[in-house]
């Protein structure tokens, strides 16, 4: 079936370094992609999104890259901080389906 | 503006009982969708409502149902609870169900 998955379940990063979290998706009809951050006991928090007609989008300290040729999505976090420690999920949406399909998540731990 | 509000935050129920969870979307958002999050299955789509109409439904048994009211508030109901229904239930609102999903903090349901 169609699914979205992350390459690595865990990522350990030194404070101040850049982080890269990867995600592969298989639904070529996906129109819209989102990265969420989830801290313990909380719901997913929106980080950044990108539509299928774009290949890069930047936010504050974050950049999302979309490669439709290989169906790959990545989230780059610049100058990682302790507050960035969380589980990160990618999600995709074929907008006519009105639902998000999530990957399994990557747990990011920031080392001081 | 106020975010997505889910009530209650925590619930403990006994097997065989039923439960109703509530979600108030962001003001002006007409789409509400529900997701179940468990450690084993991750985030899974339950259903989506827009203007009181269910537009999509995930692969869950008929014990899981929902509805949306004219003010866009939504409820989901789980009947004949099973131990495996223990999960974090998340509600997301969107203006149109295509883009810009914002999640609530969730309802943690424990079935004993």
PDB file of C-alpha atoms in Angstrom:
ATOM      1  CA  UNK A   1       0.000   0.000   0.000  1.00  0.00           C
ATOM      2  CA  UNK A   2       0.949   3.672  -0.023  1.00  0.00           C
ATOM      3  CA  UNK A   3       3.015   4.782   2.946  1.00  0.00           C
ATOM      4  CA  UNK A   4       5.484   7.310   4.154  1.00  0.00           C
ATOM      5  CA  UNK A   5       8.531   6.215   6.064  1.00  0.00           C
ATOM      6  CA  UNK A   6      11.560   7.638   7.775  1.00  0.00           C
ATOM      7  CA  UNK A   7      14.960   6.182   7.162  1.00  0.00           C
ATOM      8  CA  UNK A   8      16.258   6.165  10.728  1.00  0.00           C
ATOM      9  CA  UNK A   9      14.352   5.626  13.959  1.00  0.00           C
ATOM     10  CA  UNK A  10      16.862   7.602  16.051  1.00  0.00           C
ATOM     11  CA  UNK A  11      19.306  10.442  15.533  1.00  0.00           C
ATOM     12  CA  UNK A  12      21.789  11.787  18.067  1.00  0.00           C
ATOM     13  CA  UNK A  13      23.143  15.275  17.363  1.00  0.00           C
ATOM     14  CA  UNK A  14      25.644  17.518  19.089  1.00  0.00           C
ATOM     15  CA  UNK A  15      24.215  20.850  20.182  1.00  0.00           C
ATOM     16  CA  UNK A  16      25.040  23.490  17.598  1.00  0.00           C
ATOM     17  CA  UNK A  17      25.411  21.018  14.731  1.00  0.00           C
ATOM     18  CA  UNK A  18      22.994  20.763  11.844  1.00  0.00           C
ATOM     19  CA  UNK A  19      20.500  17.884  11.767  1.00  0.00           C
ATOM     20  CA  UNK A  20      19.123  16.127   8.735  1.00  0.00           C
ATOM     21  CA  UNK A  21      16.090  13.885   9.020  1.00  0.00           C
ATOM     22  CA  UNK A  22      15.072  11.847   6.005  1.00  0.00           C
ATOM     23  CA  UNK A  23      11.809  10.425   4.808  1.00  0.00           C
ATOM     24  CA  UNK A  24      10.860   8.266   1.831  1.00  0.00           C
ATOM     25  CA  UNK A  25       7.361   8.169   0.423  1.00  0.00           C
ATOM     26  CA  UNK A  26       5.806   5.878  -2.111  1.00  0.00           C
ATOM     27  CA  UNK A  27       2.629   7.636  -3.266  1.00  0.00           C
ATOM     28  CA  UNK A  28       3.563   9.489  -6.429  1.00  0.00           C
ATOM     29  CA  UNK A  29       0.162  11.223  -6.308  1.00  0.00           C
ATOM     30  CA  UNK A  30       0.982  12.975  -3.030  1.00  0.00           C
ATOM     31  CA  UNK A  31       0.417  16.720  -3.313  1.00  0.00           C
ATOM     32  CA  UNK A  32       1.447  18.034   0.028  1.00  0.00           C
ATOM     33  CA  UNK A  33       4.063  17.165   2.640  1.00  0.00           C
ATOM     34  CA  UNK A  34       4.410  18.245   6.236  1.00  0.00           C
ATOM     35  CA  UNK A  35       6.965  17.842   8.995  1.00  0.00           C
ATOM     36  CA  UNK A  36       5.732  17.649  12.570  1.00  0.00           C
ATOM     37  CA  UNK A  37       7.559  17.661  15.892  1.00  0.00           C
ATOM     38  CA  UNK A  38       6.071  15.806  18.830  1.00  0.00           C
ATOM     39  CA  UNK A  39       7.251  16.206  22.389  1.00  0.00           C
ATOM     40  CA  UNK A  40       6.328  13.797  25.134  1.00  0.00           C
ATOM     41  CA  UNK A  41       2.715  14.150  26.207  1.00  0.00           C
ATOM     42  CA  UNK A  42       1.836  16.605  23.445  1.00  0.00           C
ATOM     43  CA  UNK A  43       0.221  16.500  20.055  1.00  0.00           C
ATOM     44  CA  UNK A  44       2.220  16.897  16.822  1.00  0.00           C
ATOM     45  CA  UNK A  45       3.370  20.470  16.285  1.00  0.00           C
ATOM     46  CA  UNK A  46       3.603  21.836  12.737  1.00  0.00           C
ATOM     47  CA  UNK A  47       7.156  22.682  11.666  1.00  0.00           C
ATOM     48  CA  UNK A  48       7.056  23.312   7.944  1.00  0.00           C
ATOM     49  CA  UNK A  49       5.229  22.147   4.847  1.00  0.00           C
ATOM     50  CA  UNK A  50       5.850  21.977   1.123  1.00  0.00           C
ATOM     51  CA  UNK A  51       3.647  21.450  -1.886  1.00  0.00           C
ATOM     52  CA  UNK A  52       4.511  19.142  -4.732  1.00  0.00           C
ATOM     53  CA  UNK A  53       5.179  22.027  -7.140  1.00  0.00           C
ATOM     54  CA  UNK A  54       8.159  23.116  -5.029  1.00  0.00           C
ATOM     55  CA  UNK A  55      11.475  21.432  -4.228  1.00  0.00           C
ATOM     56  CA  UNK A  56      12.699  23.573  -1.346  1.00  0.00           C
ATOM     57  CA  UNK A  57      11.175  25.716   1.329  1.00  0.00           C
ATOM     58  CA  UNK A  58      12.828  27.507   4.225  1.00  0.00           C
ATOM     59  CA  UNK A  59      11.568  28.539   7.614  1.00  0.00           C
ATOM     60  CA  UNK A  60      13.213  29.741  10.758  1.00  0.00           C
ATOM     61  CA  UNK A  61      16.223  27.408  11.228  1.00  0.00           C
ATOM     62  CA  UNK A  62      14.487  24.714   9.183  1.00  0.00           C
ATOM     63  CA  UNK A  63      14.563  23.764   5.520  1.00  0.00           C
ATOM     64  CA  UNK A  64      12.497  21.107   3.783  1.00  0.00           C
ATOM     65  CA  UNK A  65      13.707  19.537   0.567  1.00  0.00           C
ATOM     66  CA  UNK A  66      11.485  17.529  -1.742  1.00  0.00           C
ATOM     67  CA  UNK A  67      12.862  15.256  -4.453  1.00  0.00           C
ATOM     68  CA  UNK A  68       9.926  13.902  -6.403  1.00  0.00           C
ATOM     69  CA  UNK A  69      12.126  11.907  -8.742  1.00  0.00           C
ATOM     70  CA  UNK A  70      13.214   9.566  -5.965  1.00  0.00           C
ATOM     71  CA  UNK A  71      10.234  10.273  -3.690  1.00  0.00           C
ATOM     72  CA  UNK A  72      12.358  11.636  -0.884  1.00  0.00           C
ATOM     73  CA  UNK A  73      11.709  14.337   1.692  1.00  0.00           C
ATOM     74  CA  UNK A  74      14.172  15.751   4.190  1.00  0.00           C
ATOM     75  CA  UNK A  75      14.133  18.185   7.069  1.00  0.00           C
ATOM     76  CA  UNK A  76      17.242  20.150   7.896  1.00  0.00           C
ATOM     77  CA  UNK A  77      17.529  21.864  11.257  1.00  0.00           C
ATOM     78  CA  UNK A  78      20.291  24.438  11.581  1.00  0.00           C
ATOM     79  CA  UNK A  79      22.242  24.918  14.820  1.00  0.00           C
ATOM     80  CA  UNK A  80      20.330  22.222  16.701  1.00  0.00           C
ATOM     81  CA  UNK A  81      19.318  23.185  20.219  1.00  0.00           C
ATOM     82  CA  UNK A  82      18.308  21.098  23.262  1.00  0.00           C
ATOM     83  CA  UNK A  83      14.714  22.181  22.705  1.00  0.00           C
ATOM     84  CA  UNK A  84      14.805  20.406  19.347  1.00  0.00           C
ATOM     85  CA  UNK A  85      14.882  17.027  21.107  1.00  0.00           C
ATOM     86  CA  UNK A  86      11.637  15.323  20.121  1.00  0.00           C
ATOM     87  CA  UNK A  87      10.128  12.822  17.717  1.00  0.00           C
ATOM     88  CA  UNK A  88       9.861  14.100  14.157  1.00  0.00           C
ATOM     89  CA  UNK A  89       7.266  12.804  11.718  1.00  0.00           C
ATOM     90  CA  UNK A  90       6.865  13.366   8.042  1.00  0.00           C
ATOM     91  CA  UNK A  91       3.369  13.193   6.623  1.00  0.00           C
ATOM     92  CA  UNK A  92       1.985  13.236   3.144  1.00  0.00           C
ATOM     93  CA  UNK A  93      -1.400  14.050   1.767  1.00  0.00           C
ATOM     94  CA  UNK A  94      -3.043  13.343  -1.534  1.00  0.00           C
ATOM     95  CA  UNK A  95      -5.317  16.306  -1.086  1.00  0.00           C
ATOM     96  CA  UNK A  96      -8.354  14.676  -2.622  1.00  0.00           C
ATOM     97  CA  UNK A  97      -8.156  12.006   0.116  1.00  0.00           C
ATOM     98  CA  UNK A  98      -8.447  14.493   3.003  1.00  0.00           C
ATOM     99  CA  UNK A  99      -6.107  12.487   5.199  1.00  0.00           C
ATOM    100  CA  UNK A 100      -2.494  12.470   6.292  1.00  0.00           C
ATOM    101  CA  UNK A 101      -0.315   9.367   6.089  1.00  0.00           C
ATOM    102  CA  UNK A 102       2.505   9.399   8.591  1.00  0.00           C
ATOM    103  CA  UNK A 103       5.909   7.842   8.708  1.00  0.00           C
ATOM    104  CA  UNK A 104       7.107   5.968  11.778  1.00  0.00           C
ATOM    105  CA  UNK A 105       9.020   8.905  13.254  1.00  0.00           C
ATOM    106  CA  UNK A 106      12.620   9.731  14.089  1.00  0.00           C
ATOM    107  CA  UNK A 107      13.613  10.422  17.685  1.00  0.00           C
ATOM    108  CA  UNK A 108      16.133  13.230  17.789  1.00  0.00           C
ATOM    109  CA  UNK A 109      18.313  13.576  20.874  1.00  0.00           C
ATOM    110  CA  UNK A 110      20.499  16.645  21.237  1.00  0.00           C
ATOM    111  CA  UNK A 111      23.727  16.137  23.202  1.00  0.00           C
ATOM    112  CA  UNK A 112      25.025  19.061  25.227  1.00  0.00           C
TER     113      UNK A 112
ATOM    114  CA  UNK B   1      -6.136  32.642  17.993  1.00  0.00           C
ATOM    115  CA  UNK B   2      -7.128  29.602  20.046  1.00  0.00           C
ATOM    116  CA  UNK B   3      -5.782  26.263  18.897  1.00  0.00           C
ATOM    117  CA  UNK B   4      -7.446  22.893  18.617  1.00  0.00           C
ATOM    118  CA  UNK B   5      -9.041  21.896  21.921  1.00  0.00           C
ATOM    119  CA  UNK B   6      -9.569  18.276  22.864  1.00  0.00           C
ATOM    120  CA  UNK B   7     -11.442  17.099  25.931  1.00  0.00           C
ATOM    121  CA  UNK B   8     -10.949  15.308  28.138  1.00  0.00           C
ATOM    122  CA  UNK B   9      -7.133  15.041  28.294  1.00  0.00           C
ATOM    123  CA  UNK B  10      -7.164  11.702  30.059  1.00  0.00           C
ATOM    124  CA  UNK B  11      -9.688   8.888  30.364  1.00  0.00           C
ATOM    125  CA  UNK B  12      -9.665   5.508  32.027  1.00  0.00           C
ATOM    126  CA  UNK B  13     -12.383   3.101  30.957  1.00  0.00           C
ATOM    127  CA  UNK B  14     -13.209  -0.539  31.489  1.00  0.00           C
ATOM    128  CA  UNK B  15     -13.429  -3.098  28.722  1.00  0.00           C
ATOM    129  CA  UNK B  16     -16.873  -3.207  27.206  1.00  0.00           C
ATOM    130  CA  UNK B  17     -17.716   0.401  28.027  1.00  0.00           C
ATOM    131  CA  UNK B  18     -18.082   3.147  25.466  1.00  0.00           C
ATOM    132  CA  UNK B  19     -16.390   6.528  25.316  1.00  0.00           C
ATOM    133  CA  UNK B  20     -16.954   9.863  23.608  1.00  0.00           C
ATOM    134  CA  UNK B  21     -14.138  12.265  22.848  1.00  0.00           C
ATOM    135  CA  UNK B  22     -14.595  15.880  21.841  1.00  0.00           C
ATOM    136  CA  UNK B  23     -12.677  18.220  19.547  1.00  0.00           C
ATOM    137  CA  UNK B  24     -13.156  21.942  18.960  1.00  0.00           C
ATOM    138  CA  UNK B  25     -11.294  23.102  15.847  1.00  0.00           C
ATOM    139  CA  UNK B  26      -9.613  26.405  15.225  1.00  0.00           C
ATOM    140  CA  UNK B  27     -12.186  29.095  14.586  1.00  0.00           C
ATOM    141  CA  UNK B  28     -13.078  29.166  10.904  1.00  0.00           C
ATOM    142  CA  UNK B  29     -11.784  25.673  10.177  1.00  0.00           C
ATOM    143  CA  UNK B  30     -14.423  23.414   8.729  1.00  0.00           C
ATOM    144  CA  UNK B  31     -12.444  20.180   8.444  1.00  0.00           C
ATOM    145  CA  UNK B  32     -11.817  17.963  11.444  1.00  0.00           C
ATOM    146  CA  UNK B  33      -9.952  14.674  11.264  1.00  0.00           C
ATOM    147  CA  UNK B  34      -9.128  12.091  13.887  1.00  0.00           C
ATOM    148  CA  UNK B  35      -6.037   9.951  14.344  1.00  0.00           C
ATOM    149  CA  UNK B  36      -5.077   7.143  16.683  1.00  0.00           C
ATOM    150  CA  UNK B  37      -1.500   7.013  17.934  1.00  0.00           C
ATOM    151  CA  UNK B  38      -0.025   3.880  19.501  1.00  0.00           C
ATOM    152  CA  UNK B  39       3.601   2.816  19.992  1.00  0.00           C
ATOM    153  CA  UNK B  40       3.115  -0.198  17.757  1.00  0.00           C
ATOM    154  CA  UNK B  41       1.095   1.257  14.874  1.00  0.00           C
ATOM    155  CA  UNK B  42       2.131   4.892  14.955  1.00  0.00           C
ATOM    156  CA  UNK B  43      -0.301   7.528  13.752  1.00  0.00           C
ATOM    157  CA  UNK B  44      -3.272   6.120  11.895  1.00  0.00           C
ATOM    158  CA  UNK B  45      -6.119   7.965  10.236  1.00  0.00           C
ATOM    159  CA  UNK B  46      -9.613   7.326  11.603  1.00  0.00           C
ATOM    160  CA  UNK B  47     -11.925   9.687   9.699  1.00  0.00           C
ATOM    161  CA  UNK B  48     -12.380  13.200   8.374  1.00  0.00           C
ATOM    162  CA  UNK B  49     -15.410  15.473   8.471  1.00  0.00           C
ATOM    163  CA  UNK B  50     -16.156  18.642   6.570  1.00  0.00           C
ATOM    164  CA  UNK B  51     -19.370  20.605   7.026  1.00  0.00           C
ATOM    165  CA  UNK B  52     -20.941  17.695   8.921  1.00  0.00           C
ATOM    166  CA  UNK B  53     -20.140  15.181   6.150  1.00  0.00           C
ATOM    167  CA  UNK B  54     -17.676  12.328   6.470  1.00  0.00           C
ATOM    168  CA  UNK B  55     -15.429  12.460   3.429  1.00  0.00           C
ATOM    169  CA  UNK B  56     -12.990   9.697   4.251  1.00  0.00           C
ATOM    170  CA  UNK B  57     -12.671   6.862   6.726  1.00  0.00           C
ATOM    171  CA  UNK B  58      -9.682   4.790   7.748  1.00  0.00           C
ATOM    172  CA  UNK B  59      -9.455   1.067   8.230  1.00  0.00           C
ATOM    173  CA  UNK B  60     -10.967   0.755  11.690  1.00  0.00           C
ATOM    174  CA  UNK B  61     -13.846  -1.426  12.893  1.00  0.00           C
ATOM    175  CA  UNK B  62     -17.372  -0.070  13.051  1.00  0.00           C
ATOM    176  CA  UNK B  63     -17.006   0.411  16.815  1.00  0.00           C
ATOM    177  CA  UNK B  64     -15.250   3.649  15.932  1.00  0.00           C
ATOM    178  CA  UNK B  65     -17.605   6.368  14.799  1.00  0.00           C
ATOM    179  CA  UNK B  66     -17.698  10.118  14.640  1.00  0.00           C
ATOM    180  CA  UNK B  67     -19.782  13.092  13.823  1.00  0.00           C
ATOM    181  CA  UNK B  68     -19.458  16.797  13.251  1.00  0.00           C
ATOM    182  CA  UNK B  69     -21.820  19.510  14.338  1.00  0.00           C
ATOM    183  CA  UNK B  70     -22.897  22.642  12.516  1.00  0.00           C
ATOM    184  CA  UNK B  71     -20.378  24.704  14.507  1.00  0.00           C
ATOM    185  CA  UNK B  72     -17.600  22.355  13.229  1.00  0.00           C
ATOM    186  CA  UNK B  73     -17.016  20.777  16.621  1.00  0.00           C
ATOM    187  CA  UNK B  74     -16.558  17.053  16.334  1.00  0.00           C
ATOM    188  CA  UNK B  75     -16.966  14.017  18.520  1.00  0.00           C
ATOM    189  CA  UNK B  76     -15.723  10.504  18.125  1.00  0.00           C
ATOM    190  CA  UNK B  77     -17.190   7.507  19.869  1.00  0.00           C
ATOM    191  CA  UNK B  78     -15.735   4.112  20.562  1.00  0.00           C
ATOM    192  CA  UNK B  79     -18.160   1.432  21.677  1.00  0.00           C
ATOM    193  CA  UNK B  80     -17.454  -1.896  23.348  1.00  0.00           C
ATOM    194  CA  UNK B  81     -13.941  -0.868  24.312  1.00  0.00           C
ATOM    195  CA  UNK B  82     -11.114  -3.348  23.997  1.00  0.00           C
ATOM    196  CA  UNK B  83      -7.690  -3.269  25.663  1.00  0.00           C
ATOM    197  CA  UNK B  84      -6.147  -2.560  22.270  1.00  0.00           C
ATOM    198  CA  UNK B  85      -8.059   0.695  21.995  1.00  0.00           C
ATOM    199  CA  UNK B  86      -5.734   2.224  24.555  1.00  0.00           C
ATOM    200  CA  UNK B  87      -4.041   5.027  22.675  1.00  0.00           C
ATOM    201  CA  UNK B  88      -3.575   8.731  22.243  1.00  0.00           C
ATOM    202  CA  UNK B  89      -6.443  10.044  20.124  1.00  0.00           C
ATOM    203  CA  UNK B  90      -5.569  13.161  18.199  1.00  0.00           C
ATOM    204  CA  UNK B  91      -7.790  15.612  16.438  1.00  0.00           C
ATOM    205  CA  UNK B  92      -6.575  17.876  13.639  1.00  0.00           C
ATOM    206  CA  UNK B  93      -8.329  20.841  12.110  1.00  0.00           C
ATOM    207  CA  UNK B  94      -7.856  22.386   8.715  1.00  0.00           C
ATOM    208  CA  UNK B  95      -9.655  25.090   6.796  1.00  0.00           C
ATOM    209  CA  UNK B  96     -10.380  22.750   3.899  1.00  0.00           C
ATOM    210  CA  UNK B  97      -8.936  19.321   4.689  1.00  0.00           C
ATOM    211  CA  UNK B  98      -6.270  19.712   2.040  1.00  0.00           C
ATOM    212  CA  UNK B  99      -3.642  21.902   3.666  1.00  0.00           C
ATOM    213  CA  UNK B 100      -2.608  23.344   7.006  1.00  0.00           C
ATOM    214  CA  UNK B 101      -3.445  20.657   9.540  1.00  0.00           C
ATOM    215  CA  UNK B 102      -3.137  21.730  13.188  1.00  0.00           C
ATOM    216  CA  UNK B 103      -3.300  19.112  15.904  1.00  0.00           C
ATOM    217  CA  UNK B 104      -4.680  19.252  19.382  1.00  0.00           C
ATOM    218  CA  UNK B 105      -2.903  17.850  22.433  1.00  0.00           C
ATOM    219  CA  UNK B 106      -4.897  14.654  22.289  1.00  0.00           C
ATOM    220  CA  UNK B 107      -6.941  12.513  24.632  1.00  0.00           C
ATOM    221  CA  UNK B 108      -5.059   9.705  26.320  1.00  0.00           C
ATOM    222  CA  UNK B 109      -7.452   6.759  26.611  1.00  0.00           C
ATOM    223  CA  UNK B 110      -6.551   3.828  28.820  1.00  0.00           C
ATOM    224  CA  UNK B 111      -8.753   0.734  28.740  1.00  0.00           C
ATOM    225  CA  UNK B 112      -8.414  -1.605  31.717  1.00  0.00           C
TER     226      UNK B 112
END
